[in-house]
mmCIF file of C-alpha atoms and ligand atoms in Angstrom:
data_model
loop_
_atom_site.group_PDB
_atom_site.id
_atom_site.type_symbol
_atom_site.label_atom_id
_atom_site.label_comp_id
_atom_site.label_asym_id
_atom_site.label_seq_id
_atom_site.Cartn_x
_atom_site.Cartn_y
_atom_site.Cartn_z
ATOM 1 C CA MET Y 1 212.622 80.099 54.055
ATOM 2 C CA GLU Y 2 214.245 79.746 50.692
ATOM 3 C CA LYS Y 3 212.687 77.267 48.309
ATOM 4 C CA TYR Y 4 214.323 73.984 47.342
ATOM 5 C CA LYS Y 5 215.422 74.112 43.747
ATOM 6 C CA LEU Y 6 216.029 71.583 40.980
ATOM 7 C CA ASN Y 7 219.456 72.248 39.452
ATOM 8 C CA ASP Y 8 220.419 71.135 35.961
ATOM 9 C CA LEU Y 9 222.496 68.004 35.605
ATOM 10 C CA PRO Y 10 226.273 68.619 35.545
ATOM 11 C CA TYR Y 11 226.402 66.856 32.110
ATOM 12 C CA GLY Y 12 224.177 66.144 29.127
ATOM 13 C CA TYR Y 13 221.344 63.626 29.191
ATOM 14 C CA LYS Y 14 223.198 61.305 26.822
ATOM 15 C CA ASP Y 15 226.518 61.459 28.664
ATOM 16 C CA LEU Y 16 226.004 58.448 30.908
ATOM 17 C CA GLU Y 17 225.137 56.129 28.032
ATOM 18 C CA PRO Y 18 225.321 53.230 27.499
ATOM 19 C CA TYR Y 19 225.122 52.582 31.246
ATOM 20 C CA ILE Y 20 222.191 54.902 31.926
ATOM 21 C CA SER Y 21 220.086 55.833 28.903
ATOM 22 C CA GLU Y 22 218.999 59.331 27.984
ATOM 23 C CA GLU Y 23 215.379 58.277 28.472
ATOM 24 C CA VAL Y 24 215.969 57.087 32.026
ATOM 25 C CA LEU Y 25 218.070 60.101 32.935
ATOM 26 C CA ARG Y 26 215.424 62.530 31.636
ATOM 27 C CA LEU Y 27 212.618 60.827 33.546
ATOM 28 C CA HIS Y 28 214.727 60.414 36.645
ATOM 29 C CA HIS Y 29 215.901 64.015 36.820
ATOM 30 C CA ASP Y 30 213.031 65.952 35.223
ATOM 31 C CA LYS Y 31 210.140 63.969 36.736
ATOM 32 C CA HIS Y 32 211.214 61.987 39.790
ATOM 33 C CA HIS Y 33 213.773 64.354 41.264
ATOM 34 C CA LYS Y 34 211.505 67.312 40.471
ATOM 35 C CA ALA Y 35 208.655 65.634 42.353
ATOM 36 C CA TYR Y 36 210.825 65.478 45.503
ATOM 37 C CA VAL Y 37 211.755 69.136 45.171
ATOM 38 C CA ASP Y 38 208.090 70.088 44.749
ATOM 39 C CA GLY Y 39 207.073 67.805 47.629
ATOM 40 C CA ALA Y 40 209.663 69.395 49.910
ATOM 41 C CA ASN Y 41 208.461 72.898 49.034
ATOM 42 C CA THR Y 42 204.797 71.998 49.540
ATOM 43 C CA ALA Y 43 205.509 70.520 52.974
ATOM 44 C CA GLN Y 44 207.646 73.513 53.910
ATOM 45 C CA GLU Y 45 204.866 75.898 52.813
ATOM 46 C CA LYS Y 46 202.339 74.051 54.988
ATOM 47 C CA ILE Y 47 204.599 74.544 57.996
ATOM 48 C CA GLU Y 48 205.174 78.214 57.216
ATOM 49 C CA GLU Y 49 201.487 78.843 56.664
ATOM 50 C CA ALA Y 50 200.547 77.246 59.981
ATOM 51 C CA ARG Y 51 203.314 79.189 61.741
ATOM 52 C CA LYS Y 52 202.127 82.477 60.258
ATOM 53 C CA ASN Y 53 198.542 81.846 61.378
ATOM 54 C CA ASN Y 54 199.547 80.242 64.645
ATOM 55 C CA ALA Y 55 197.408 77.309 63.456
ATOM 56 C CA ASP Y 56 197.467 73.636 64.383
ATOM 57 C CA LEU Y 57 199.333 71.241 62.150
ATOM 58 C CA ASP Y 58 199.629 67.464 61.875
ATOM 59 C CA PHE Y 59 203.344 67.553 62.613
ATOM 60 C CA LYS Y 60 203.818 63.812 62.438
ATOM 61 C CA SER Y 61 202.474 63.664 58.919
ATOM 62 C CA VAL Y 62 203.982 66.838 57.495
ATOM 63 C CA LEU Y 63 207.434 66.224 58.955
ATOM 64 C CA LYS Y 64 207.436 62.675 57.629
ATOM 65 C CA THR Y 65 206.630 64.024 54.172
ATOM 66 C CA LEU Y 66 209.259 66.738 54.514
ATOM 67 C CA SER Y 67 211.952 64.275 55.577
ATOM 68 C CA PHE Y 68 211.164 61.925 52.677
ATOM 69 C CA ASN Y 69 211.231 64.696 50.085
ATOM 70 C CA VAL Y 70 214.185 66.703 51.391
ATOM 71 C CA ALA Y 71 216.277 63.548 51.756
ATOM 72 C CA GLY Y 72 215.191 62.513 48.254
ATOM 73 C CA HIS Y 73 216.237 65.894 46.898
ATOM 74 C CA ILE Y 74 219.643 65.894 48.601
ATOM 75 C CA LEU Y 75 220.407 62.294 47.661
ATOM 76 C CA HIS Y 76 219.570 62.950 44.006
ATOM 77 C CA GLU Y 77 221.659 66.145 43.930
ATOM 78 C CA THR Y 78 224.559 64.094 45.273
ATOM 79 C CA PHE Y 79 223.865 61.182 42.932
ATOM 80 C CA TRP Y 80 224.119 63.400 39.825
ATOM 81 C CA LYS Y 81 227.413 64.855 41.061
ATOM 82 C CA VAL Y 82 229.080 61.546 41.835
ATOM 83 C CA MET Y 83 228.590 60.327 38.280
ATOM 84 C CA ALA Y 84 230.453 61.333 35.128
ATOM 85 C CA SER Y 85 230.670 60.072 31.569
ATOM 86 C CA ALA Y 86 232.731 56.920 31.123
ATOM 87 C CA ASN Y 87 234.951 59.011 28.785
ATOM 88 C CA SER Y 88 235.573 61.744 31.345
ATOM 89 C CA GLY Y 89 238.807 60.295 32.698
ATOM 90 C CA LYS Y 90 237.353 60.630 36.231
ATOM 91 C CA ASN Y 91 236.181 57.063 36.683
ATOM 92 C CA LYS Y 92 239.184 55.477 38.405
ATOM 93 C CA PRO Y 93 239.489 55.692 42.191
ATOM 94 C CA ALA Y 94 242.863 57.135 43.193
ATOM 95 C CA GLY Y 95 244.680 59.249 45.740
ATOM 96 C CA LYS Y 96 243.544 59.767 49.319
ATOM 97 C CA ILE Y 97 240.118 58.212 48.861
ATOM 98 C CA LEU Y 98 241.587 55.014 47.458
ATOM 99 C CA GLU Y 99 244.077 54.891 50.345
ATOM 100 C CA ALA Y 100 241.268 55.347 52.868
ATOM 101 C CA ILE Y 101 239.139 52.673 51.178
ATOM 102 C CA ASN Y 102 242.026 50.205 51.172
ATOM 103 C CA LYS Y 103 242.693 50.902 54.821
ATOM 104 C CA GLU Y 104 239.089 50.620 55.970
ATOM 105 C CA PHE Y 105 237.901 47.708 53.819
ATOM 106 C CA GLY Y 106 241.163 45.822 53.310
ATOM 107 C CA SER Y 107 241.080 46.189 49.539
ATOM 108 C CA TRP Y 108 239.327 47.963 46.702
ATOM 109 C CA GLU Y 109 237.712 44.661 45.629
ATOM 110 C CA ARG Y 110 236.304 44.094 49.103
ATOM 111 C CA PHE Y 111 234.832 47.595 49.198
ATOM 112 C CA LYS Y 112 233.255 47.166 45.772
ATOM 113 C CA LYS Y 113 231.759 43.840 46.800
ATOM 114 C CA GLU Y 114 230.330 45.213 50.065
ATOM 115 C CA PHE Y 115 228.894 48.297 48.395
ATOM 116 C CA SER Y 116 227.384 46.281 45.531
ATOM 117 C CA GLU Y 117 225.837 43.760 47.950
ATOM 118 C CA THR Y 118 224.409 46.621 49.998
ATOM 119 C CA ALA Y 119 222.762 48.085 46.893
ATOM 120 C CA LYS Y 120 221.558 44.698 45.630
ATOM 121 C CA SER Y 121 219.976 43.743 48.927
ATOM 122 C CA VAL Y 122 217.902 46.882 49.495
ATOM 123 C CA GLU Y 123 214.396 45.621 50.155
ATOM 124 C CA GLY Y 124 212.130 47.536 47.779
ATOM 125 C CA SER Y 125 213.254 51.101 47.063
ATOM 126 C CA GLY Y 126 216.392 52.633 48.494
ATOM 127 C CA TRP Y 127 220.043 53.538 48.258
ATOM 128 C CA ALA Y 128 223.567 52.437 49.062
ATOM 129 C CA LEU Y 129 225.885 55.093 50.467
ATOM 130 C CA LEU Y 130 229.540 55.449 51.281
ATOM 131 C CA THR Y 131 229.791 57.881 54.163
ATOM 132 C CA TYR Y 132 232.480 59.470 56.268
ATOM 133 C CA HIS Y 133 232.124 60.043 59.987
ATOM 134 C CA LYS Y 134 234.827 62.385 61.175
ATOM 135 C CA GLU Y 135 234.070 62.068 64.885
ATOM 136 C CA HIS Y 136 234.638 58.327 64.770
ATOM 137 C CA GLY Y 137 238.087 57.643 66.168
ATOM 138 C CA GLU Y 138 241.333 59.387 65.404
ATOM 139 C CA ASN Y 139 241.138 59.426 61.619
ATOM 140 C CA GLY Y 140 237.406 59.194 61.173
ATOM 141 C CA ALA Y 141 235.707 56.252 59.570
ATOM 142 C CA LEU Y 142 234.308 55.249 56.207
ATOM 143 C CA ASN Y 143 230.999 53.436 56.406
ATOM 144 C CA ILE Y 144 228.648 51.746 54.014
ATOM 145 C CA VAL Y 145 225.031 52.594 54.749
ATOM 146 C CA GLN Y 146 221.851 51.051 53.372
ATOM 147 C CA ILE Y 147 218.874 53.382 53.048
ATOM 148 C CA GLU Y 148 215.247 52.384 52.560
ATOM 149 C CA LYS Y 149 213.173 54.896 50.598
ATOM 150 C CA HIS Y 150 215.224 58.113 51.007
ATOM 151 C CA ASN Y 151 215.551 58.490 54.687
ATOM 152 C CA VAL Y 152 215.100 55.273 56.630
ATOM 153 C CA GLY Y 153 218.411 54.068 58.025
ATOM 154 C CA LEU Y 154 220.385 57.320 57.750
ATOM 155 C CA TYR Y 155 222.909 57.999 60.487
ATOM 156 C CA PRO Y 156 223.353 61.515 61.833
ATOM 157 C CA GLU Y 157 226.680 63.308 61.295
ATOM 158 C CA GLN Y 158 227.709 61.213 58.330
ATOM 159 C CA LYS Y 159 228.921 62.996 55.250
ATOM 160 C CA ILE Y 160 227.802 61.288 52.039
ATOM 161 C CA LEU Y 161 230.752 60.651 49.712
ATOM 162 C CA LEU Y 162 229.089 58.347 47.213
ATOM 163 C CA CYS Y 163 225.523 57.189 46.676
ATOM 164 C CA LEU Y 164 223.687 54.820 44.385
ATOM 165 C CA ASP Y 165 219.951 54.958 43.716
ATOM 166 C CA VAL Y 166 218.404 51.501 43.361
ATOM 167 C CA TRP Y 167 214.762 52.537 43.138
ATOM 168 C CA GLU Y 168 213.212 50.798 40.137
ATOM 169 C CA HIS Y 169 212.874 54.168 38.359
ATOM 170 C CA ALA Y 170 216.698 54.315 38.276
ATOM 171 C CA TYR Y 171 217.131 51.218 36.117
ATOM 172 C CA TYR Y 172 213.960 49.407 35.121
ATOM 173 C CA LEU Y 173 213.642 50.785 31.577
ATOM 174 C CA ASP Y 174 217.308 49.960 30.889
ATOM 175 C CA TYR Y 175 217.774 46.719 32.812
ATOM 176 C CA LYS Y 176 214.257 45.437 33.586
ATOM 177 C CA ASN Y 177 214.498 43.435 36.811
ATOM 178 C CA ASP Y 178 218.284 42.976 36.628
ATOM 179 C CA ARG Y 179 219.342 45.325 39.411
ATOM 180 C CA ALA Y 180 222.642 43.468 39.757
ATOM 181 C CA LYS Y 181 223.595 44.276 36.151
ATOM 182 C CA PHE Y 182 222.749 47.947 36.662
ATOM 183 C CA ILE Y 183 224.991 48.058 39.735
ATOM 184 C CA GLU Y 184 227.832 46.300 37.928
ATOM 185 C CA ASN Y 185 227.626 48.761 35.021
ATOM 186 C CA TRP Y 186 227.255 51.778 37.280
ATOM 187 C CA TRP Y 187 230.856 51.448 38.477
ATOM 188 C CA ASN Y 188 231.927 52.614 34.985
ATOM 189 C CA ILE Y 189 230.358 56.031 35.497
ATOM 190 C CA VAL Y 190 231.324 56.855 39.074
ATOM 191 C CA ASN Y 191 233.019 60.245 39.305
ATOM 192 C CA TRP Y 192 235.902 59.443 41.659
ATOM 193 C CA GLU Y 193 237.295 62.949 41.341
ATOM 194 C CA GLU Y 194 234.125 64.249 42.971
ATOM 195 C CA VAL Y 195 234.152 61.503 45.625
ATOM 196 C CA GLU Y 196 237.721 62.393 46.559
ATOM 197 C CA LYS Y 197 236.841 66.106 46.670
ATOM 198 C CA ARG Y 198 233.998 65.373 49.066
ATOM 199 C CA PHE Y 199 236.306 63.201 51.178
ATOM 200 C CA LYS Y 200 238.999 65.910 51.451
ATOM 201 C CA ASN Y 201 236.439 68.533 52.437
HETATM 202 MN MN1 MN X 301 215.716 58.236 42.154
#
């Protein structure tokens, strides 16, 4: 099986300042995200090795590790893509995604409030997601999902349109314990062009 790979960020390390500092972005991408990629590959290798030798394996343990690391890798890949510099001109929601948000949540303000509350209220480490479920009803449905760690609470068949990492490593050096302030500032660097692209696909 092909190895999981850490891609470069789609922008420079300073480009999300002042909302996310270069220091945090470097640690987050080069250390934390890399650790999930490495963890996924190590778990995958254990499975392949056991398969090759027709050996026993502690499936419960190795699959738990694999799920945590693969989900961590995919969420971080998505997280980097759904952000862009506050000067990029991509930070205003518009078009089809804004229409869908207004329809599903009643208003943009309501959506923002629900998403922010979801992120704020994650117990310990986790994520807030905006997802799309195309099998749900005639036009599909937008959902807000709260994830613990990287993988607890995920629904199957939901395409991730937007995600926000609220692990302490995502904000502590910049905001200390003020997760709410991080979330409030993060809205300035959402890449709505990318979110809409993911929604249309
Ligand atoms: Mn993270």
